[in-house]
mmCIF file of C-alpha atoms in Angstrom:
data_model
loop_
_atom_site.group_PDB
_atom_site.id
_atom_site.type_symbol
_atom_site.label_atom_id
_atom_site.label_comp_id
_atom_site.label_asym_id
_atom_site.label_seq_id
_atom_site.Cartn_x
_atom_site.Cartn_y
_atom_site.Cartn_z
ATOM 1 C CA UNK A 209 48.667 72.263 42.890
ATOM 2 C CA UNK A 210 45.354 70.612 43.511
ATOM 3 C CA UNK A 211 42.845 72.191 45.690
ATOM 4 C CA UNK A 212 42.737 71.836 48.884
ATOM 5 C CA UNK A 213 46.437 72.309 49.718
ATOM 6 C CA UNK A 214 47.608 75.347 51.516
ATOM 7 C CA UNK A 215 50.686 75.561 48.717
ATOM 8 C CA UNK A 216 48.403 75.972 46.181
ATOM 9 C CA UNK A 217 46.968 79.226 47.720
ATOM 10 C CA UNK A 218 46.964 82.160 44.783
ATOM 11 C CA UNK A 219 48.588 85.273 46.489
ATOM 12 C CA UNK A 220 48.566 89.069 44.924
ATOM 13 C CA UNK A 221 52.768 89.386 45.582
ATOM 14 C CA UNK A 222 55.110 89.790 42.882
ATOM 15 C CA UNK A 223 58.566 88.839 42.912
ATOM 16 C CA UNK A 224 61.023 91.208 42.912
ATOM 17 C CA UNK A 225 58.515 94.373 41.522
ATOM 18 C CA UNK A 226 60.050 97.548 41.447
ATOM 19 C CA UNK A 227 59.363 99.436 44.207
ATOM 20 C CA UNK A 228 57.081 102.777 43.372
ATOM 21 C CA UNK A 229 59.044 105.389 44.838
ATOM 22 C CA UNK A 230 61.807 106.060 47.777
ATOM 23 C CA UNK A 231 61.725 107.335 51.296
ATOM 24 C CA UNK A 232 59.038 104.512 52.139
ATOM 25 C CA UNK A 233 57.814 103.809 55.363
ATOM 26 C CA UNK A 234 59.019 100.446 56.977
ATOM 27 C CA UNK A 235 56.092 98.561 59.209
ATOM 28 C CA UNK A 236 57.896 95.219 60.990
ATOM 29 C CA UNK A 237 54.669 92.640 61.422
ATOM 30 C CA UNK A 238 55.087 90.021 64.396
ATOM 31 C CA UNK A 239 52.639 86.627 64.260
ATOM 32 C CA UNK A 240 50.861 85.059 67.169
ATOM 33 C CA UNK A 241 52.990 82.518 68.936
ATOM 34 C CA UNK A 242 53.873 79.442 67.383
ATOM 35 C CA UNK A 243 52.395 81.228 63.762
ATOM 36 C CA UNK A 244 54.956 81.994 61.272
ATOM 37 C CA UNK A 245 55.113 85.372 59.453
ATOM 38 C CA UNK A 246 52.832 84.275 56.501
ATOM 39 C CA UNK A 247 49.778 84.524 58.798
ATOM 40 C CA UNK A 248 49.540 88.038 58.147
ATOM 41 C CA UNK A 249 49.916 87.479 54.282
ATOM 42 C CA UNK A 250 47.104 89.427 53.909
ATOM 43 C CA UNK A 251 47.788 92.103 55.604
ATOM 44 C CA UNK A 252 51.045 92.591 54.651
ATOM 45 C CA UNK A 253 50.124 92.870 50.580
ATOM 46 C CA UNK A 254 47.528 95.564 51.091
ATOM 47 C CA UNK A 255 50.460 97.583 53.070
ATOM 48 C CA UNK A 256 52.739 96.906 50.586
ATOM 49 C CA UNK A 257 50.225 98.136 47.936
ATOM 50 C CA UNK A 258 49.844 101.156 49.787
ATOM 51 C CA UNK A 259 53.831 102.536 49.744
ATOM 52 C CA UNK A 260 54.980 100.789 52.657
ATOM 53 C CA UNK A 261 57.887 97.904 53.177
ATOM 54 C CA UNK A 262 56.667 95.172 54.901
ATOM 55 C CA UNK A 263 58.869 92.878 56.716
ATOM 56 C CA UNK A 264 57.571 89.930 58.611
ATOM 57 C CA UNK A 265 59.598 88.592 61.274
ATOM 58 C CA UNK A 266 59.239 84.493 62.187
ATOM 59 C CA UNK A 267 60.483 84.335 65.835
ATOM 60 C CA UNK A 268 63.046 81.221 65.631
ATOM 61 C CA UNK A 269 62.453 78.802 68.632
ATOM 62 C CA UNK A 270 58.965 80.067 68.580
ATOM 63 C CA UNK A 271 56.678 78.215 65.399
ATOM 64 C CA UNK A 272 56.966 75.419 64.684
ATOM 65 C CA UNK A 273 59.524 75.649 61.743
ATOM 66 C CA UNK A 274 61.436 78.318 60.680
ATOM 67 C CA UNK A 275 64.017 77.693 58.047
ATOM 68 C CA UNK A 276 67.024 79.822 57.636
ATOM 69 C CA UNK A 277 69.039 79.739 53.956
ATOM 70 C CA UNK A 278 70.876 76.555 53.277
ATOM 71 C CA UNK A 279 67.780 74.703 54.778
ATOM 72 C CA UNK A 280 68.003 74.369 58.678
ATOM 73 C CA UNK A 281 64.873 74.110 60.121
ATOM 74 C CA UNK A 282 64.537 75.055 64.075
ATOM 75 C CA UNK A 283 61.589 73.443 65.956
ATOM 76 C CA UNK A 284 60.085 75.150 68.706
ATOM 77 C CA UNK A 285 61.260 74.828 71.781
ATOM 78 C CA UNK A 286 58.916 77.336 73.401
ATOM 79 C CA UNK A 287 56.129 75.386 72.964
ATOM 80 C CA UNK A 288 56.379 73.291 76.161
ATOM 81 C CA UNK A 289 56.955 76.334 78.168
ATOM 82 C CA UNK A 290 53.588 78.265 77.468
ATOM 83 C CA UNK A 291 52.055 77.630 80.622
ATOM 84 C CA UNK A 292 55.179 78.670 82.900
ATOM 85 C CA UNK A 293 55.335 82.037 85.282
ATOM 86 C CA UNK A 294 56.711 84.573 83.261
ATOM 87 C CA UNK A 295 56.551 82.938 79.904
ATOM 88 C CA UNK A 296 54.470 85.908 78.436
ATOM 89 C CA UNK A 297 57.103 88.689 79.769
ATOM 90 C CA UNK A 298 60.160 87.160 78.913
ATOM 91 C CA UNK A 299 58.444 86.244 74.841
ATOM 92 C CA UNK A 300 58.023 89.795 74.389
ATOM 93 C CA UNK A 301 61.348 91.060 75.696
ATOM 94 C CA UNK A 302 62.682 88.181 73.268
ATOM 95 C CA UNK A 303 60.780 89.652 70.298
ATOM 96 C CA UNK A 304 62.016 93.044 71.179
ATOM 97 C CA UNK A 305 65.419 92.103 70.851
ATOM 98 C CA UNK A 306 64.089 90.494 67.554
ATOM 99 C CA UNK A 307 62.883 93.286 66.291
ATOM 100 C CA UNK A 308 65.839 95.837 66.961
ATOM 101 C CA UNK A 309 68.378 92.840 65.348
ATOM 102 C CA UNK A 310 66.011 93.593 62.339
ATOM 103 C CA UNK A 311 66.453 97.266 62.194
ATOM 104 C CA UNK A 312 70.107 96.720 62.851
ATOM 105 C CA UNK A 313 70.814 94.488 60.203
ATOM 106 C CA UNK A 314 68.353 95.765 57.257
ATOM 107 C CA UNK A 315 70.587 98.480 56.267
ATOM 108 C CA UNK A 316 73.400 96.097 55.950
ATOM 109 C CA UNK A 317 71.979 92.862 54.629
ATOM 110 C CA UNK A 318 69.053 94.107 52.484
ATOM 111 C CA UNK A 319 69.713 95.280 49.062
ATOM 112 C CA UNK A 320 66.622 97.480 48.713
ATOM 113 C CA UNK A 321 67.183 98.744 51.927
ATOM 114 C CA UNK A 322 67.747 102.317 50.750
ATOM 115 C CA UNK A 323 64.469 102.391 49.864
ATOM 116 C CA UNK A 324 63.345 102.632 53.379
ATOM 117 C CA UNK A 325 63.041 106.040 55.991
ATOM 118 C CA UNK A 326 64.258 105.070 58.373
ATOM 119 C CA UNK A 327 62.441 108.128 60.614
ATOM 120 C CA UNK A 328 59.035 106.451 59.609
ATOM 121 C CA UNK A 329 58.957 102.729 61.395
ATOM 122 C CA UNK A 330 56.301 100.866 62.637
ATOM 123 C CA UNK A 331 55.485 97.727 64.483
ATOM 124 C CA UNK A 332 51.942 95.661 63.872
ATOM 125 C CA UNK A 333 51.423 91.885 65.530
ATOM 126 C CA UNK A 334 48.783 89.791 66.603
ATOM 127 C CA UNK A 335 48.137 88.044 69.829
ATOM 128 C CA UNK A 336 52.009 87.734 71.573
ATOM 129 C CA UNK A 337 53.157 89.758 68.441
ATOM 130 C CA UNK A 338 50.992 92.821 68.805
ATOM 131 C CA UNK A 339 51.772 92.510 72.626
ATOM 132 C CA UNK A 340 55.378 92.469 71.846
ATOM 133 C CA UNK A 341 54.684 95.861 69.963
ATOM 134 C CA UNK A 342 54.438 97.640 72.743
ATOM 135 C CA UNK A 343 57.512 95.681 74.447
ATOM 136 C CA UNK A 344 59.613 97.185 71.094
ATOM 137 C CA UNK A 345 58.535 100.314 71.365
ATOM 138 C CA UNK A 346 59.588 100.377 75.212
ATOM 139 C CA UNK A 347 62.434 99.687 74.313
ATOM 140 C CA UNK A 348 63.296 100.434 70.460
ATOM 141 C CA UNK A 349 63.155 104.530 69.807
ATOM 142 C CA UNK A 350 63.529 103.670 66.333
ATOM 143 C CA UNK A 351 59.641 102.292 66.355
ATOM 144 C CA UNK A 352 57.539 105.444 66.128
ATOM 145 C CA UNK A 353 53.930 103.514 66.440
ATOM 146 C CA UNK A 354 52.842 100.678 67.406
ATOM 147 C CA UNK A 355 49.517 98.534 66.687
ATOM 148 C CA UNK A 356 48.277 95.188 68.605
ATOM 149 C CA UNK A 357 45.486 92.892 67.086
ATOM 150 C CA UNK A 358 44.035 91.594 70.096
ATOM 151 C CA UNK A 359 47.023 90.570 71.968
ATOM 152 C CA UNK A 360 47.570 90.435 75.855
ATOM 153 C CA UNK A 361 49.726 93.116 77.081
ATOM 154 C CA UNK A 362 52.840 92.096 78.763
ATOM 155 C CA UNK A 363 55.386 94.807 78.978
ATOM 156 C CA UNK A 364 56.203 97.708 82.029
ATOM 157 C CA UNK A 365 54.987 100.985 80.535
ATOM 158 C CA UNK A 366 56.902 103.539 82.213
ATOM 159 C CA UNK A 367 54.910 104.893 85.045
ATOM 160 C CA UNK A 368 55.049 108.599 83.990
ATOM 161 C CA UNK A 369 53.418 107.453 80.605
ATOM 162 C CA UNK A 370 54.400 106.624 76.953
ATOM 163 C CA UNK A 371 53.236 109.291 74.531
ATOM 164 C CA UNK A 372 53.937 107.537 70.988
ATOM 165 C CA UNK A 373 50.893 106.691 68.690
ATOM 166 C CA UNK A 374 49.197 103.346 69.836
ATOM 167 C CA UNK A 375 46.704 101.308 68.610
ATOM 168 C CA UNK A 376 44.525 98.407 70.366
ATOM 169 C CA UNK A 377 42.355 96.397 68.028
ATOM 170 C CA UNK A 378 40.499 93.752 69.342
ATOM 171 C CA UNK A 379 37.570 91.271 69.612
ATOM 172 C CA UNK A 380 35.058 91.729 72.650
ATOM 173 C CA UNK A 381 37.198 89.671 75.319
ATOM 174 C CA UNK A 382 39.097 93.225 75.239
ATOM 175 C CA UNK A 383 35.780 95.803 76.298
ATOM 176 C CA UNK A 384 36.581 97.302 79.165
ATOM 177 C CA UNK A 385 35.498 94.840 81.900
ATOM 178 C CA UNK A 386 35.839 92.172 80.106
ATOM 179 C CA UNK A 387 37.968 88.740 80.177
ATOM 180 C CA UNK A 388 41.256 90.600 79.497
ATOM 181 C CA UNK A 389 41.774 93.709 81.216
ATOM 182 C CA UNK A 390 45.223 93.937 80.227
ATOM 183 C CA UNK A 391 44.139 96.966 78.021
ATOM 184 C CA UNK A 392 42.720 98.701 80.295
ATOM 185 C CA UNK A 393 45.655 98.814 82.491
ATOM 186 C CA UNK A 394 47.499 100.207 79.864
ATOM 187 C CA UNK A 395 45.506 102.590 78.464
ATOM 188 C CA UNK A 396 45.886 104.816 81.639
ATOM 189 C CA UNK A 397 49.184 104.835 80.737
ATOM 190 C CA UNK A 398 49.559 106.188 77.175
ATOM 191 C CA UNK A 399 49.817 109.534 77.102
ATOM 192 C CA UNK A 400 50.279 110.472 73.114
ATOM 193 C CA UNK A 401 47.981 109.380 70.459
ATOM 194 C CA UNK A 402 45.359 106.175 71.613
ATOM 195 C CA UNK A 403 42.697 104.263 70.213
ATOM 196 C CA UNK A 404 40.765 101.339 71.588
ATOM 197 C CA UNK A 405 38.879 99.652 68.966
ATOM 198 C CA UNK A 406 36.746 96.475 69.262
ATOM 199 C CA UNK A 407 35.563 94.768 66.384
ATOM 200 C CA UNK A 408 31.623 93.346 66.876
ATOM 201 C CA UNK A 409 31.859 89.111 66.329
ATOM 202 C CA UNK A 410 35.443 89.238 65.768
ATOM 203 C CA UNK A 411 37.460 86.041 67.561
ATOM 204 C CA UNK A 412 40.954 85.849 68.162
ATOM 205 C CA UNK A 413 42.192 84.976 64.604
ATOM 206 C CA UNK A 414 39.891 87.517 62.917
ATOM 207 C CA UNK A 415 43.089 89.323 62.553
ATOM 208 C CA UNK A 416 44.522 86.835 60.501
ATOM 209 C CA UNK A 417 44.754 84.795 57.244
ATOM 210 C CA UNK A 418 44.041 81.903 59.280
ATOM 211 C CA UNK A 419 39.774 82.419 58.604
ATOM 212 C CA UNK A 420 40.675 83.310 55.175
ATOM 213 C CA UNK A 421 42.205 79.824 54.766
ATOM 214 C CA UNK A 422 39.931 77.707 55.971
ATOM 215 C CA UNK A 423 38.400 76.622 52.826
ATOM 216 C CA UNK A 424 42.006 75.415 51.075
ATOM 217 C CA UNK A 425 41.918 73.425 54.860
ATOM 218 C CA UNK A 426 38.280 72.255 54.088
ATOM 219 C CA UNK A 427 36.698 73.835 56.532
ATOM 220 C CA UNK A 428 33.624 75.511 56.264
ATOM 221 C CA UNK A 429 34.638 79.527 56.737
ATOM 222 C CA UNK A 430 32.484 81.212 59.135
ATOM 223 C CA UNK A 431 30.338 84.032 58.390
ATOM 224 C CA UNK A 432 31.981 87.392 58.458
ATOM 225 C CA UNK A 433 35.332 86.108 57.288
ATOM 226 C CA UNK A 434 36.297 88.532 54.497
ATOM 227 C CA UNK A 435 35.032 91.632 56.395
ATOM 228 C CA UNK A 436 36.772 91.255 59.690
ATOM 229 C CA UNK A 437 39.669 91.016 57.487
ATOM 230 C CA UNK A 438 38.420 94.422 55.471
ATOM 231 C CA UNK A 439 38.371 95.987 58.771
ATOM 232 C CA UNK A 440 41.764 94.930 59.608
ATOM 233 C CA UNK A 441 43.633 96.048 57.121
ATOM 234 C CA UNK A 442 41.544 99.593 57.126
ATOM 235 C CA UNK A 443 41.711 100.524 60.505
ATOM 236 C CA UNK A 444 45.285 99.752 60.078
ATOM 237 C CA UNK A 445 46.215 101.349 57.154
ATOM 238 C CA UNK A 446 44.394 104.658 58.259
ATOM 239 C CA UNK A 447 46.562 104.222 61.826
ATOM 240 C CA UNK A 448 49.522 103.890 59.690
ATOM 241 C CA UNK A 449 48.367 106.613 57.089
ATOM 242 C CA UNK A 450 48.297 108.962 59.700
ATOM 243 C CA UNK A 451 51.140 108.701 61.947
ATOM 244 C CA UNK A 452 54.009 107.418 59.257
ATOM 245 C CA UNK A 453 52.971 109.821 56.239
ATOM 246 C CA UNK A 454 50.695 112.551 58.116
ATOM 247 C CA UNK A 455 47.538 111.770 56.132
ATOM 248 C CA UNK A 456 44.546 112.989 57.982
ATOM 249 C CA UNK A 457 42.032 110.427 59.107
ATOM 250 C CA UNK A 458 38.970 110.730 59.925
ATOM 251 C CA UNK A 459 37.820 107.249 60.248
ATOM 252 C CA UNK A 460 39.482 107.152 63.691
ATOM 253 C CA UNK A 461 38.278 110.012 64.523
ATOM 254 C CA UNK A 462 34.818 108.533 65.439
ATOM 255 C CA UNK A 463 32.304 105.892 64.487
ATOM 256 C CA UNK A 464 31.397 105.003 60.959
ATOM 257 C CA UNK A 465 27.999 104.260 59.575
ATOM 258 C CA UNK A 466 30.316 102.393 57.103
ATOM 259 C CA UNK A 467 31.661 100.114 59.674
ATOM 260 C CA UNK A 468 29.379 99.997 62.494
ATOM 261 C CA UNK A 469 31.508 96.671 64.070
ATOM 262 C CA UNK A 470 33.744 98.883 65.346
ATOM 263 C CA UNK A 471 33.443 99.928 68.290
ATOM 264 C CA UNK A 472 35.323 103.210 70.137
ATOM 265 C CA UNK A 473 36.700 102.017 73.717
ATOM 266 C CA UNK A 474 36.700 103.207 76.927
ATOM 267 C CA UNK A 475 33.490 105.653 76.250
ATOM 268 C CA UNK A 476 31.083 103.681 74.237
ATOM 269 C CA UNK A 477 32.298 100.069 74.501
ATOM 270 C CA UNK A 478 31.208 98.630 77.646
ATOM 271 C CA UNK A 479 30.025 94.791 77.775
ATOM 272 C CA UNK A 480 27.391 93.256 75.563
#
């Protein structure tokens, strides 16, 4: 393909590799809205590298095109209803239901599907798909922990707490005090395992493949690209390392010299 075109993007995956070993843990990634799956490219091939299987989920009705096998394409009909009351709560109860169809129908429809523990699942998104990771997990016992990239929280956290492993990673609009306090809210109410991270200079799609692409787009790539998405898939993986195959560590235990951008909310992450 000539350069500049998205479809001529080089990608680490190989088709159909043989899996290296069984009994893997399963992580479920969810894009922003309107973004389909392949957003999180990225991400997904370093998890995948690591021992887990990674399925992303495209949200029909919600990108722009999603096309099923035999080549329908559905639009997005969501798109026009962004700005109504509700929209956010009732997107994330849809991607729930998403998500648990998933689960449902792996065992069933996915040859390699014995491959997967099923007592090991997790659920990672970004934006509306990280928010809808705590929805699933409200609601899905199946999902044992749960990460958002800098998403707005939407769901009803019981009031007497949720105690499964949680992780908030975000750019600065998420400090405590700061433009979304959605976090904050919810923080008060997780009672297990927590961490509140805040990546230094990170924007919205730091968490993304969308920075990564902007040169095949020809756009100039802003500084920082390739680290913020280091730090992603890091802090992730360690989240994940820990709480699906009871690795210790201690990166989230506290700061690193080695990655001084992130930042360790409530206690020492107020507004800059």
């Amino acid at each position: 393909m000539p350069d500049g075109t998205l479809s001529g993007t080089r990608t680490n995956a190989v088709a159909d590799a043989e899996p290296a070993g069984r009994n893997l843990p399963l992580v479920v990634l969810s894009p922003g809205f309107t973004n389909p799956t392949n957003t999180l490219t990225s991400l997904a091939e370093d998890l995948a590298s690591r021992g887990y299987v990674v399925a992303g989920i495209d949200h029909t009705y919600e990108s722009y095109a999603t096309t099923f096998p035999g080549g329908r394409v559905a639009e997005c009909l969501a798109c026009d209803s962004d700005t109504d009351p509700g929209f956010g709560t009732g997107v994330v109860a849809g991607r729930a239901a998403d998500v648990s169809f998933v689960l449902d129908q792996l065992p069933a429809k996915w040859r390699g599907s014995d491959l997967i523990d099923r007592s090991t699942i997790a659920m990672v998104g970004q934006s509306i798909g990280g928010a809808s990771a705590m929805a699933t997990m409200v609601r899905d016992s199946r999902v044992r922990a749960g990460v958002d990239m800098d998403g707005t929280t939407y769901a009803r956290i019981p009031k007497n707490g949720f105690s499964r492993p949680f992780l908030f990673l975000g750019s600065p609009q998420h400090v405590p005090g700061g433009r979304d306090t959605s976090w904050e809210r919810d923080w008060k109410l997780l009672t297990g395992w927590k961490r509140w991270l805040v990546l230094s200079g990170a924007e919205h799609q730091s968490f993304t493949d969308g920075p990564l692409m902007a040169g095949a787009l020809g756009i100039r790539p802003a500084s920082g690209v390739l680290r913020a998405a280091e730090l992603t898939r890091t802090y992730v993986a360690a989240f994940l390392d820990l709480h699906l195959k009871s690795k210790r560590q201690p990166l989230l235990d506290e700061p690193s010299s080695r990655y001084p951008e992130v930042r360790f909310c409530p206690a020492a992450c107020g507004p800059r």
